[in-house]
Coordinates of C-alpha atoms and ligand atoms in Angstrom, one line a residue:
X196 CA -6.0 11.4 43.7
X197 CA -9.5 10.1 42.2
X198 CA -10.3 6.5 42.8
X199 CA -9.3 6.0 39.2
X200 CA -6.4 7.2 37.3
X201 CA -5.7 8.6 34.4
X202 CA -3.0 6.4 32.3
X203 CA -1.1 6.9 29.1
X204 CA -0.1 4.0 27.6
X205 CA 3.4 4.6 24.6
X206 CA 3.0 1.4 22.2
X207 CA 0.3 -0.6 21.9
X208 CA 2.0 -3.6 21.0
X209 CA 1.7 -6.8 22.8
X210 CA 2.5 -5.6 26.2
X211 CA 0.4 -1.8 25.8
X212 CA -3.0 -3.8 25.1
X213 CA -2.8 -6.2 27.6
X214 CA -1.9 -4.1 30.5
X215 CA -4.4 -1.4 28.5
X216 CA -7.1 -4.5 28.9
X217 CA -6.7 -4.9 33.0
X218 CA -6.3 -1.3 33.9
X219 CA -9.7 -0.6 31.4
X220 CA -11.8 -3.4 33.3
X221 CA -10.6 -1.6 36.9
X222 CA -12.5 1.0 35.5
X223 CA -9.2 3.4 34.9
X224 CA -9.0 6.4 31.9
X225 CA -6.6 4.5 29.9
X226 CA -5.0 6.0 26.8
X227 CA -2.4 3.9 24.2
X228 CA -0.6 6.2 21.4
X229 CA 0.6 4.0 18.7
X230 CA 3.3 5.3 16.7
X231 CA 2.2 3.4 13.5
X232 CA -1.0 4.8 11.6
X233 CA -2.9 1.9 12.4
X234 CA -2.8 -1.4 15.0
X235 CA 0.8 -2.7 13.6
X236 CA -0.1 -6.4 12.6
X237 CA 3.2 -7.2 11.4
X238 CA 5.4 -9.9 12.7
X239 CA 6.0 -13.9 12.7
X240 CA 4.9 -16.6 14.6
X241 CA 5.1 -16.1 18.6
X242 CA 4.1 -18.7 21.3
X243 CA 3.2 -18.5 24.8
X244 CA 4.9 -20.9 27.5
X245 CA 4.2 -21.4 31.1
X246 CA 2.8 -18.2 33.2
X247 CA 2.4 -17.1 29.6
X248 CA -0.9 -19.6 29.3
X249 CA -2.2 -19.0 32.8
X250 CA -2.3 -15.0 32.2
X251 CA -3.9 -15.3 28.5
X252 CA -6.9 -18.1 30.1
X253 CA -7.6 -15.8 33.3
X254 CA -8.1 -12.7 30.5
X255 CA -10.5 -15.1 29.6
X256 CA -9.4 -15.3 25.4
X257 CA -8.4 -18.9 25.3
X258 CA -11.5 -19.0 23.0
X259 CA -10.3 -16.4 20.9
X260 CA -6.3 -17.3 20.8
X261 CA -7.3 -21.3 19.8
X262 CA -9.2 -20.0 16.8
X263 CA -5.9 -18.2 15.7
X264 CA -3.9 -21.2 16.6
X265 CA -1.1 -22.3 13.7
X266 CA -0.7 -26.0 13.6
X267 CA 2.8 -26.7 13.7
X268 CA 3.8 -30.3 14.7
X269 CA 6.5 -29.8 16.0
X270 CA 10.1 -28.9 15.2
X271 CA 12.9 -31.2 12.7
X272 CA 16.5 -30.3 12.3
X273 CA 17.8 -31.7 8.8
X274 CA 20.9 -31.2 7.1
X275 CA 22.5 -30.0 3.9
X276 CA 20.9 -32.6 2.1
X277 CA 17.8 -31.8 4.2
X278 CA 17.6 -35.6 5.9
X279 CA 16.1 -35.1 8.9
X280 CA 18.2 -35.8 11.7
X281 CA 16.1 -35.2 14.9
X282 CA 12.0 -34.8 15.1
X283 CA 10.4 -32.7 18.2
X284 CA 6.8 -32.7 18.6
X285 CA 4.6 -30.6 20.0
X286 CA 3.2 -31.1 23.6
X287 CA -0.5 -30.7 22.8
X288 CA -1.6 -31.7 26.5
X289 CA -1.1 -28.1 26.7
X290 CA 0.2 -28.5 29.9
X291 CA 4.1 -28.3 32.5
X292 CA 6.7 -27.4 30.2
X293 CA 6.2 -26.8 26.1
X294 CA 8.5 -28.4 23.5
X295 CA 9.6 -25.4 21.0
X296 CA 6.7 -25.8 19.5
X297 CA 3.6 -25.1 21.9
X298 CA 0.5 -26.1 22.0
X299 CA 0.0 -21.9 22.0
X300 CA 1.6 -20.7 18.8
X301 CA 0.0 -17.9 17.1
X302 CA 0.8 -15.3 14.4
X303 CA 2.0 -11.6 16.5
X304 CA -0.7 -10.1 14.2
X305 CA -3.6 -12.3 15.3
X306 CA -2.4 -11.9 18.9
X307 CA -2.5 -8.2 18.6
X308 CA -5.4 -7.8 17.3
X309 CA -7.5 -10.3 20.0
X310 CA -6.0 -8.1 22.7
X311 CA -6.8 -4.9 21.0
X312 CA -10.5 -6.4 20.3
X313 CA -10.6 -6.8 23.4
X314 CA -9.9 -3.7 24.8
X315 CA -11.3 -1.3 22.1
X316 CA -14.1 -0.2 23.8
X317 CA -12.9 0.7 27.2
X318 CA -9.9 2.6 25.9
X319 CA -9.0 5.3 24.0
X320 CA -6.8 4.4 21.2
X321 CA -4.8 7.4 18.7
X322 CA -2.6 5.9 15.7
X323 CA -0.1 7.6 14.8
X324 CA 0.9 9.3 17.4
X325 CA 3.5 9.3 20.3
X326 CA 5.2 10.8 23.0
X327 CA 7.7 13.6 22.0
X328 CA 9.0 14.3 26.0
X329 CA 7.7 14.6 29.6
X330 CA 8.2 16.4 32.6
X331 CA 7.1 14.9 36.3
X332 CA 6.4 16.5 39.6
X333 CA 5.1 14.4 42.8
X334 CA 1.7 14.5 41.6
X335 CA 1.1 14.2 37.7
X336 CA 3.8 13.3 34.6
X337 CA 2.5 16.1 32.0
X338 CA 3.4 14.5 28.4
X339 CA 4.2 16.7 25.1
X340 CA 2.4 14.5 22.2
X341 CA 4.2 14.4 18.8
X342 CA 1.5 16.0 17.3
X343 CA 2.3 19.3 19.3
X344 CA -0.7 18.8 21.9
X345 CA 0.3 18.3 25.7
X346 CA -1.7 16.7 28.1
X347 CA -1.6 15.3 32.1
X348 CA -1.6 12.1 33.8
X349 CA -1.3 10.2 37.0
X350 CA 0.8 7.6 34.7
X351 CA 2.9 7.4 31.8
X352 CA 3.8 3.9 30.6
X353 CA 6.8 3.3 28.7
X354 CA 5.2 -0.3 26.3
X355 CA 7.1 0.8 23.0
X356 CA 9.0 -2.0 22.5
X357 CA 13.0 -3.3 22.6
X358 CA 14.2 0.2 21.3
X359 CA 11.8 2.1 23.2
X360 CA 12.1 6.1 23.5
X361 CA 10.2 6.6 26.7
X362 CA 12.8 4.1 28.0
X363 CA 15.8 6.5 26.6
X364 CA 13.8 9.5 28.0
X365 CA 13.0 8.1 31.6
X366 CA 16.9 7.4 31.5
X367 CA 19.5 10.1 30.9
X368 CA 18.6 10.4 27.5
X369 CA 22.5 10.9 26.4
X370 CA 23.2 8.0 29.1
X371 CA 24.2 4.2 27.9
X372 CA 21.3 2.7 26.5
X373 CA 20.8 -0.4 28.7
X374 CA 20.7 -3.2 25.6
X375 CA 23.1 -5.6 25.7
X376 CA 23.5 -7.5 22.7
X377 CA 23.7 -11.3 22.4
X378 CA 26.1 -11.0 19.1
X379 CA 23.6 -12.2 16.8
X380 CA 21.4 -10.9 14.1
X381 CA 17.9 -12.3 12.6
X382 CA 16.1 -11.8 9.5
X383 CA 12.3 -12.8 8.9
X384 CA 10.2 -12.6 6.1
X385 CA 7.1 -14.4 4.4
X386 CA 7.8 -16.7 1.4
X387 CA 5.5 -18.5 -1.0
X388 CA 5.2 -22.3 0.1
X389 CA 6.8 -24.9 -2.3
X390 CA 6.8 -28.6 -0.2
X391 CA 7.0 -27.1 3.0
X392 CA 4.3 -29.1 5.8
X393 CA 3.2 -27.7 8.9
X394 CA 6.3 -28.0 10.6
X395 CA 9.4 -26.3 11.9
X396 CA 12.6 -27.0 10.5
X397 CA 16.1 -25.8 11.4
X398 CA 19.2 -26.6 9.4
X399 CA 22.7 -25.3 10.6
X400 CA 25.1 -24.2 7.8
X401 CA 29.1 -23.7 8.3
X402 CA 30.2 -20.4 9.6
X403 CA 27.7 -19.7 12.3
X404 CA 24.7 -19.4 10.1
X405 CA 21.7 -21.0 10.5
X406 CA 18.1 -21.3 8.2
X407 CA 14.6 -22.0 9.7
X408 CA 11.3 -21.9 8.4
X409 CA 8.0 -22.7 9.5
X410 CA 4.4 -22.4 8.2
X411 CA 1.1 -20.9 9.2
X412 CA -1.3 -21.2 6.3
X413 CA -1.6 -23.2 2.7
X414 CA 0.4 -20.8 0.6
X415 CA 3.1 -18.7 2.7
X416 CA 5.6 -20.0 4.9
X417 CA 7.9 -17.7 7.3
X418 CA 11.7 -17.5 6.8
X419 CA 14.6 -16.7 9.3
X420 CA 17.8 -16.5 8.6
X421 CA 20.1 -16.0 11.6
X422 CA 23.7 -15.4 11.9
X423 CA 25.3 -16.2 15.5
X424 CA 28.3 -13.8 15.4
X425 CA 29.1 -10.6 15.2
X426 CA 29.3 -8.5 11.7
X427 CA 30.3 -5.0 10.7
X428 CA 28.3 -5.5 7.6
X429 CA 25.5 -6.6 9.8
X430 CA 25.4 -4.2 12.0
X431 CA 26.0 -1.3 8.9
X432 CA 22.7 -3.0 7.3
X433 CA 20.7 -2.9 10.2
X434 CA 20.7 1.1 10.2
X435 CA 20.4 1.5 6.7
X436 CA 17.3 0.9 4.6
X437 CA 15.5 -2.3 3.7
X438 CA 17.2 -3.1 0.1
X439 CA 20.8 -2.8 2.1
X440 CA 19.8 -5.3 4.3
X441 CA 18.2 -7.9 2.2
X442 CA 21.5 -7.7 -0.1
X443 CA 23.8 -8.0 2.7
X444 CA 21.7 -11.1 4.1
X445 CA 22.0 -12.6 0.5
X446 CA 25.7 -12.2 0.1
X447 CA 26.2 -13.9 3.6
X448 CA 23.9 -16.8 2.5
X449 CA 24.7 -17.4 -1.0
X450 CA 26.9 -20.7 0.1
X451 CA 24.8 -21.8 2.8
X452 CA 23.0 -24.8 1.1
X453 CA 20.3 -26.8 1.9
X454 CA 17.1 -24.1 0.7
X455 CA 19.8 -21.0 0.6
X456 CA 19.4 -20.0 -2.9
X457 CA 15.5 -20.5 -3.2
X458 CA 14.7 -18.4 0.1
X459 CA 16.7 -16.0 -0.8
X460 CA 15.8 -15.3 -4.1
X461 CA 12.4 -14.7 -2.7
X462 CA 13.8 -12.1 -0.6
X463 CA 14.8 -10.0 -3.0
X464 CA 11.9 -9.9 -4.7
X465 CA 10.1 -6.8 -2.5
X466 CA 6.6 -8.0 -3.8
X467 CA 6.8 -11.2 -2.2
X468 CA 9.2 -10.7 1.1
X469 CA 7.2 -7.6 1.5
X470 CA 7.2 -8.2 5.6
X471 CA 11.3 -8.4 5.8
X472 CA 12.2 -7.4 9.2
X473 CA 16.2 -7.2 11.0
X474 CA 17.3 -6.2 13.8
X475 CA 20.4 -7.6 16.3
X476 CA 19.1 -9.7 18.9
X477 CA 19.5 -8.9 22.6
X478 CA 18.3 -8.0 26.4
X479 CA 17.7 -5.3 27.9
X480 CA 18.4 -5.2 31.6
X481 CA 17.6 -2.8 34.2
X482 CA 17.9 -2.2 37.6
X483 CA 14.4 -0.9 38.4
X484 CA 12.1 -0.1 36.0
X485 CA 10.6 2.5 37.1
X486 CA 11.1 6.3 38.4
X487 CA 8.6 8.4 39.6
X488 CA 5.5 8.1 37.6
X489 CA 7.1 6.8 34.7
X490 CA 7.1 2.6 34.3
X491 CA 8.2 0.6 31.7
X492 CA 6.8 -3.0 30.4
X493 CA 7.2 -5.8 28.3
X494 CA 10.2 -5.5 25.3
X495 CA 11.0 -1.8 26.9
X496 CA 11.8 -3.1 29.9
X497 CA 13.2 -6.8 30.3
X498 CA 13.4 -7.6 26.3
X499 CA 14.8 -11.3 26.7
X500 CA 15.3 -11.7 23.5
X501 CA 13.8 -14.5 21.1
X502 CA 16.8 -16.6 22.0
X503 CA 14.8 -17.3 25.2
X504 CA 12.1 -18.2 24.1
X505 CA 9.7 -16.1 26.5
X506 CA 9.5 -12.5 24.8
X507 CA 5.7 -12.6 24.7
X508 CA 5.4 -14.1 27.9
X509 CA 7.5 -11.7 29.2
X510 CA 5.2 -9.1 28.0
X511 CA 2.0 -10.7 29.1
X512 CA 3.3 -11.6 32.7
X513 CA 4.8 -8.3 32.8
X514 CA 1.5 -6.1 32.3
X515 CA -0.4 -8.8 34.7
X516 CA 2.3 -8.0 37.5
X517 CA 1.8 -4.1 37.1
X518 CA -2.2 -4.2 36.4
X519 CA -2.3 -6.4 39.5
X520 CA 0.2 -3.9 42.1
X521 CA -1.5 -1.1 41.1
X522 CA -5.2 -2.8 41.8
X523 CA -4.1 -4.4 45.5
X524 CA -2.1 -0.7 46.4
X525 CA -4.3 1.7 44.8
X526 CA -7.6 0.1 46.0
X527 CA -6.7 0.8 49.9
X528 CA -6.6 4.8 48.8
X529 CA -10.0 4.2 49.2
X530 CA -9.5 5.9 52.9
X531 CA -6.9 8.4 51.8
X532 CA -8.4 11.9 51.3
X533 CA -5.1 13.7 50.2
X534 CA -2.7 13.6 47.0
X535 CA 0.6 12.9 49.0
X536 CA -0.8 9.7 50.5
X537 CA -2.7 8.1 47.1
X538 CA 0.8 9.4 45.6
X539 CA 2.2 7.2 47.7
X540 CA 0.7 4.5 46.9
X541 CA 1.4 4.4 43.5
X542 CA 5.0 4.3 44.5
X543 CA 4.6 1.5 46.2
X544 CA 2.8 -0.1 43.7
X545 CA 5.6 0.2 41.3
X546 CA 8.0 -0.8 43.9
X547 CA 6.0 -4.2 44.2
X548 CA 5.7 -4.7 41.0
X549 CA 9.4 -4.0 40.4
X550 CA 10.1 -6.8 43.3
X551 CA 7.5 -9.8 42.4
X552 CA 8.7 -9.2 38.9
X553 CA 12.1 -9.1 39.4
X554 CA 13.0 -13.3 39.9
X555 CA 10.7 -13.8 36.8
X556 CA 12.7 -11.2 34.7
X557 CA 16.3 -12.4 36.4
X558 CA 15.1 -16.2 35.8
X559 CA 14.1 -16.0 32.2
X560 CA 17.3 -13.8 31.1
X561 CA 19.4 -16.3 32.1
X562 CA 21.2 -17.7 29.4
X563 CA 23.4 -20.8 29.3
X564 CA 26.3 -20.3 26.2
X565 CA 24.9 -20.3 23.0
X566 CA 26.9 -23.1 22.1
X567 CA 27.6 -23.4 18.3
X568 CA 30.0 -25.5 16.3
X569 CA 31.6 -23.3 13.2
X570 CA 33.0 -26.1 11.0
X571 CA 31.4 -29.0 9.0
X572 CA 32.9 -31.3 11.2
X573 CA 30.9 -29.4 14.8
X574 CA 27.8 -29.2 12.9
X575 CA 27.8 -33.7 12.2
X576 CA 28.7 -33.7 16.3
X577 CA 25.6 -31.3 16.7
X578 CA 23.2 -33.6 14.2
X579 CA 24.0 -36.5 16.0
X580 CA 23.7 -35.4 19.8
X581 CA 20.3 -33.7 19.0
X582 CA 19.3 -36.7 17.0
X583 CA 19.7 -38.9 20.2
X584 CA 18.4 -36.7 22.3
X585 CA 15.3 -36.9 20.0
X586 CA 15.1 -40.4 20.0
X587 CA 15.5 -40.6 23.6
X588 CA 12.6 -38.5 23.9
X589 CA 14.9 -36.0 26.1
X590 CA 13.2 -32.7 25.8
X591 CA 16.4 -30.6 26.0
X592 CA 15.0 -27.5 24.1
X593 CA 12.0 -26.6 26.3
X594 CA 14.5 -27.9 29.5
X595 CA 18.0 -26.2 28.9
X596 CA 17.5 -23.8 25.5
X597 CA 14.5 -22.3 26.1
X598 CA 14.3 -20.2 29.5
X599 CA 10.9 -22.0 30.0
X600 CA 12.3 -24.3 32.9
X601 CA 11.7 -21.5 36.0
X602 CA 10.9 -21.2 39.3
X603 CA 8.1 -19.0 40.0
X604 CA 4.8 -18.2 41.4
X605 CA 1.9 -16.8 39.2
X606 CA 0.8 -13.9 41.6
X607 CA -3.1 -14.1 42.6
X608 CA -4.4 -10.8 43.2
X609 CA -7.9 -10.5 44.1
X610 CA -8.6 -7.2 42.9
X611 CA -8.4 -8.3 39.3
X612 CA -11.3 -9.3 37.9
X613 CA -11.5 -12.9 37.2
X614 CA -12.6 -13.8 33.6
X615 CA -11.7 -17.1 32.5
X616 CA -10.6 -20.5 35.0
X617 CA -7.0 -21.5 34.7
X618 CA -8.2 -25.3 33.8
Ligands
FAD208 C1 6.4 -5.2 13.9 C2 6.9 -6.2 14.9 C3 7.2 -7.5 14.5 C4 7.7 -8.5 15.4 N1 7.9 -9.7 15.0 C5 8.3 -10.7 15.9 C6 8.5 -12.0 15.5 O1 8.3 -12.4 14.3 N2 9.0 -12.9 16.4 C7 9.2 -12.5 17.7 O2 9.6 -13.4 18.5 N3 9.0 -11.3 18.1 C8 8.5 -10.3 17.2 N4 8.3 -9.0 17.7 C9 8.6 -8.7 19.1 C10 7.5 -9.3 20.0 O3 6.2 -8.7 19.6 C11 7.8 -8.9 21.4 O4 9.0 -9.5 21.8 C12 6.8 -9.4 22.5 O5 5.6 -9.8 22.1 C13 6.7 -8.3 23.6 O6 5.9 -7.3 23.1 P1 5.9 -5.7 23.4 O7 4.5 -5.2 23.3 O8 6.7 -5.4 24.6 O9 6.8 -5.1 22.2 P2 6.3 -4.9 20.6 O10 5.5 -6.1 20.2 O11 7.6 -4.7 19.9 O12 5.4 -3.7 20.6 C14 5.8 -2.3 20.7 C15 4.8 -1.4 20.1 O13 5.2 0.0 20.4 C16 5.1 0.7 19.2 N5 6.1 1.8 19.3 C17 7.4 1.8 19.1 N6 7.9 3.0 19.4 C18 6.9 3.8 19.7 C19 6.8 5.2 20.0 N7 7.9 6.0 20.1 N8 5.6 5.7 20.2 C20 4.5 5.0 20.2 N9 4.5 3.7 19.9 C21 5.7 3.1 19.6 C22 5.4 -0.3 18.1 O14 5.0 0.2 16.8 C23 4.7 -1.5 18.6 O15 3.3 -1.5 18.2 C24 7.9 -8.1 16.8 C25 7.6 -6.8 17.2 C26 7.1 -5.8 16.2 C27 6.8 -4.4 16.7
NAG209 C1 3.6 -33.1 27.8 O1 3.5 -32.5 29.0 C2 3.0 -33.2 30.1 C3 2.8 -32.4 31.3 O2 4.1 -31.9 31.7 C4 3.8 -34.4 30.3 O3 3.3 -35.2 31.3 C5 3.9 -35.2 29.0 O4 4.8 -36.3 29.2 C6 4.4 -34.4 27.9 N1 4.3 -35.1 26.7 C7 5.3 -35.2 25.8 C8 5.0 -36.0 24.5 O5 6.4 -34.8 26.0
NAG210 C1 -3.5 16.1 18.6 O1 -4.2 14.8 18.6 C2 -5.2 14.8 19.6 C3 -5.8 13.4 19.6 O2 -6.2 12.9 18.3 C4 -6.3 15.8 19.3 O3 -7.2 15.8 20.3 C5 -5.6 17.2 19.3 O4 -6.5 18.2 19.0 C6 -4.4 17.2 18.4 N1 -3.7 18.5 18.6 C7 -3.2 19.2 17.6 C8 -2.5 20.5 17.9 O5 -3.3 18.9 16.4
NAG211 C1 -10.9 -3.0 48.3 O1 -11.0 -2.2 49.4 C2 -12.3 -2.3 50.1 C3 -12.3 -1.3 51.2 O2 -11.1 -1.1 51.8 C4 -12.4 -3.7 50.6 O3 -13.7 -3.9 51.3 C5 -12.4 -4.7 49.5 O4 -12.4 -6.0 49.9 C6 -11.1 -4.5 48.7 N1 -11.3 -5.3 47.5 C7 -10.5 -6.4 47.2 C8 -10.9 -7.1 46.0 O5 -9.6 -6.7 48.0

């Protein structure tokens, strides 16, 4: 095996630039087939949280993510009559553990295209494409591109997101599909502003519904409507196209109250909810994810779901751990003159990255019951335990919601370059 390797990279989402961005700067031949025809810039507001900050300020792009930075205050809960009944404010010391709102919110599409600036010289980027199938032997995974043309690599990386295909395919691909859902489904979408500040605010309706917006600029503010059951009609919409959906979401919220009717009306109107996204939330969890010279990282392989919390994180830890295995095993093959040792290596490096990983992945998929009161009567119980909690300044949400709260060492590997101090 050269000193380098030759990587191809399935996705370049969040987790397929920045694991593209530490294997380009180890002077690797890294490759990232996007499905979409150009960088996909779509999505809502995301936010980094504990090992989350460390990794993005050793990349050295804390410059680059604060001049992205939305300037959310922090997070209300109101109800019908949209009084506000608890207040949450950011932690903008930056530091130890984040309220809901951090002091590292961005837009996904801002992220995305940092990392991909980033990167964009050192790697090879093609749009539109993707992996149709591979085959592996002991030395090389030889990929079949969807646009007919095959090539070889040391490496295939699986970074294509919570419904990945390289996932399916590294699996039996007529095996169980390991996503578990969490019985609940989420709809996003952009809105125009009407009195909306900078803030977040969540308002619980009867039956296991729930509306939240927040805002990111002066004229648009982001919509989510989430439903905490589960739903035939739901689950119908979600695999049928984009007009089925937004008219099932509508008929489910039409008696919700508080902003119901006025977000979504928007909805409907294609022009302006133009970014409407749903899909059923939940994790995927695997055993190792790995085999042979196949990996997977970020969303494809440890998806925790945005009940958590720690999706991006996730994604950004994730492509740190496996940049950083592959660096400390692969730089020893420095002595080894033949294919079955370097091949070796690599194995190992996957193996190591599967086990420091691991009690990150098992720590942040923990989830304690989604606890959440159906009737008028639960939801007044709800308004007024979270309103003390607010007013006794008990940050429950980053504490016992969110899986920020975890035990576990940021991994120092000396082989990666360093780019930017932790402080
Ligand atoms: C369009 C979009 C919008 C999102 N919006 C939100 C949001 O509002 N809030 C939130 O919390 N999370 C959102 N997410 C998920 C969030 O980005 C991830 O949970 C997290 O950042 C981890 O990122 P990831 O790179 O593992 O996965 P993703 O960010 O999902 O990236 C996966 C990438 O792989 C590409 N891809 C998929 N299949 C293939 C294929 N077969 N071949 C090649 N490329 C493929 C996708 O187009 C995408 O660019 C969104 C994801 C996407 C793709
Ligand atoms: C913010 O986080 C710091 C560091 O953990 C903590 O000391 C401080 O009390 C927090 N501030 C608020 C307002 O919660
Ligand atoms: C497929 O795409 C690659 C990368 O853009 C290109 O080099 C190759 O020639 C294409 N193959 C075919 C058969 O079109
Ligand atoms: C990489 O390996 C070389 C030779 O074995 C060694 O001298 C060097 O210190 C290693 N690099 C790092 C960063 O550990």
């Amino acid at each position: 095996m050269p000193a380098t390797l030759k990587i191809l990279i399935c996705g370049g989402g969040i987790a397929g630039n920045a694991l593209a961005f530490w294997l380009s700067k180890l002077g690797n031949d890294v490759t990232v087939v996007e499905r979409w025809p150009s960088l996909r810039v779509s999505g809502q507001q995301l936010d980094l949280r504990g090992p989350g900050i460390e990794i993005m300020k050793r990349m050295g792009l804390e410059k680059a993510f604060r001049s992205k930075q939305v300037g959310e205050t922090g997070i209300e809960f109101v109800d019908s009559s949209g009084r506000q009944r608890a207040f949450f404010p950011v932690n903008k010391t930056g530091k130890g553990l984040q309220s809901f709102t951090t002091d590292f919110e961005i837009m996904r599409g801002d992220l995305c295209r940092i990392l991909y600036d980033a990167t964009k010289d050192h790697v090879k980027y093609i749009f539109g494409m993707s992996v149709e199938s591979f085959e592996q032997d002991d030395n090389s995974v030889e990929v079949q591109f969807s646009n007919g043309s095959k090539g070889r690599f040391d490496l295939l990386v699986g970074a294509d997101g919570q419904g990945s295909r390289t996932r399916k395919m590294m699996l039996s691909p007529d095996g169980p599909d390991p996503f578990y859902s969490l019985h609940m489904y989420i709809a996003y979408f952009s809105i125009p502003r009407v009195d909306e500040e900078y803030i977040a605010t969540s308002y619980l309706a009867t039956n296991k519904r729930g509306i939240f917006t927040r805002r990111h600029d002066p004229h648009t503010v982001q919509a989510y409507l989430f439903y905490l059951g589960d739903s035939d009609k739901l689950e119908n919409a979600v695999r049928s196209d984009v007009r089925e959906q937004k008219k099932v979401w509508a008929e489910l919220f039409q008696d919700a109250g508080w902003k119901a009717q006025r977000i979504i009306k928007a909805m409907q109107d294609d022009s302006v909810a133009n970014d409407f996204f749903t899909h059923q939330v939940g994790q995927v969890r695997m055993d190792s994810w790995s085999r042979g010279r196949v990996v997977l990282v970020g969303d494809a392989a440890y998806c925790p779901s945005p009940a958590t919390g720690m999706g991006t994180t996730s994604g950004l830890v994730g492509a740190y751990v496996l940049a950083g295995e592959i660096a400390k095993h692969l730089n020893r093959s420095n002595g080894v003159d033949n294919a079955d040792g370097a091949a070796g290596l690599l194995a190992s490096a996957l193996e190591a990255y599967n086990s420091q990983l691991r009690p990150f992945v098992s720590q942040v998929q923990q989830l304690g019951p989604l606890w959440v009161p159906a009737s008028c009567w639960g939801i007044s119980i709800f308004n007024f335990l979270i309103g003390l909690a607010a007013s006794l300044r008990l940050d429950i949400l980053g504490r016992y919601v969110l899986r920020e709260n975890i035990q576990w060492d940021t991994p120092e590997y000396a082989e990666l370059p360093q780019l930017g101090s932790s402080e």
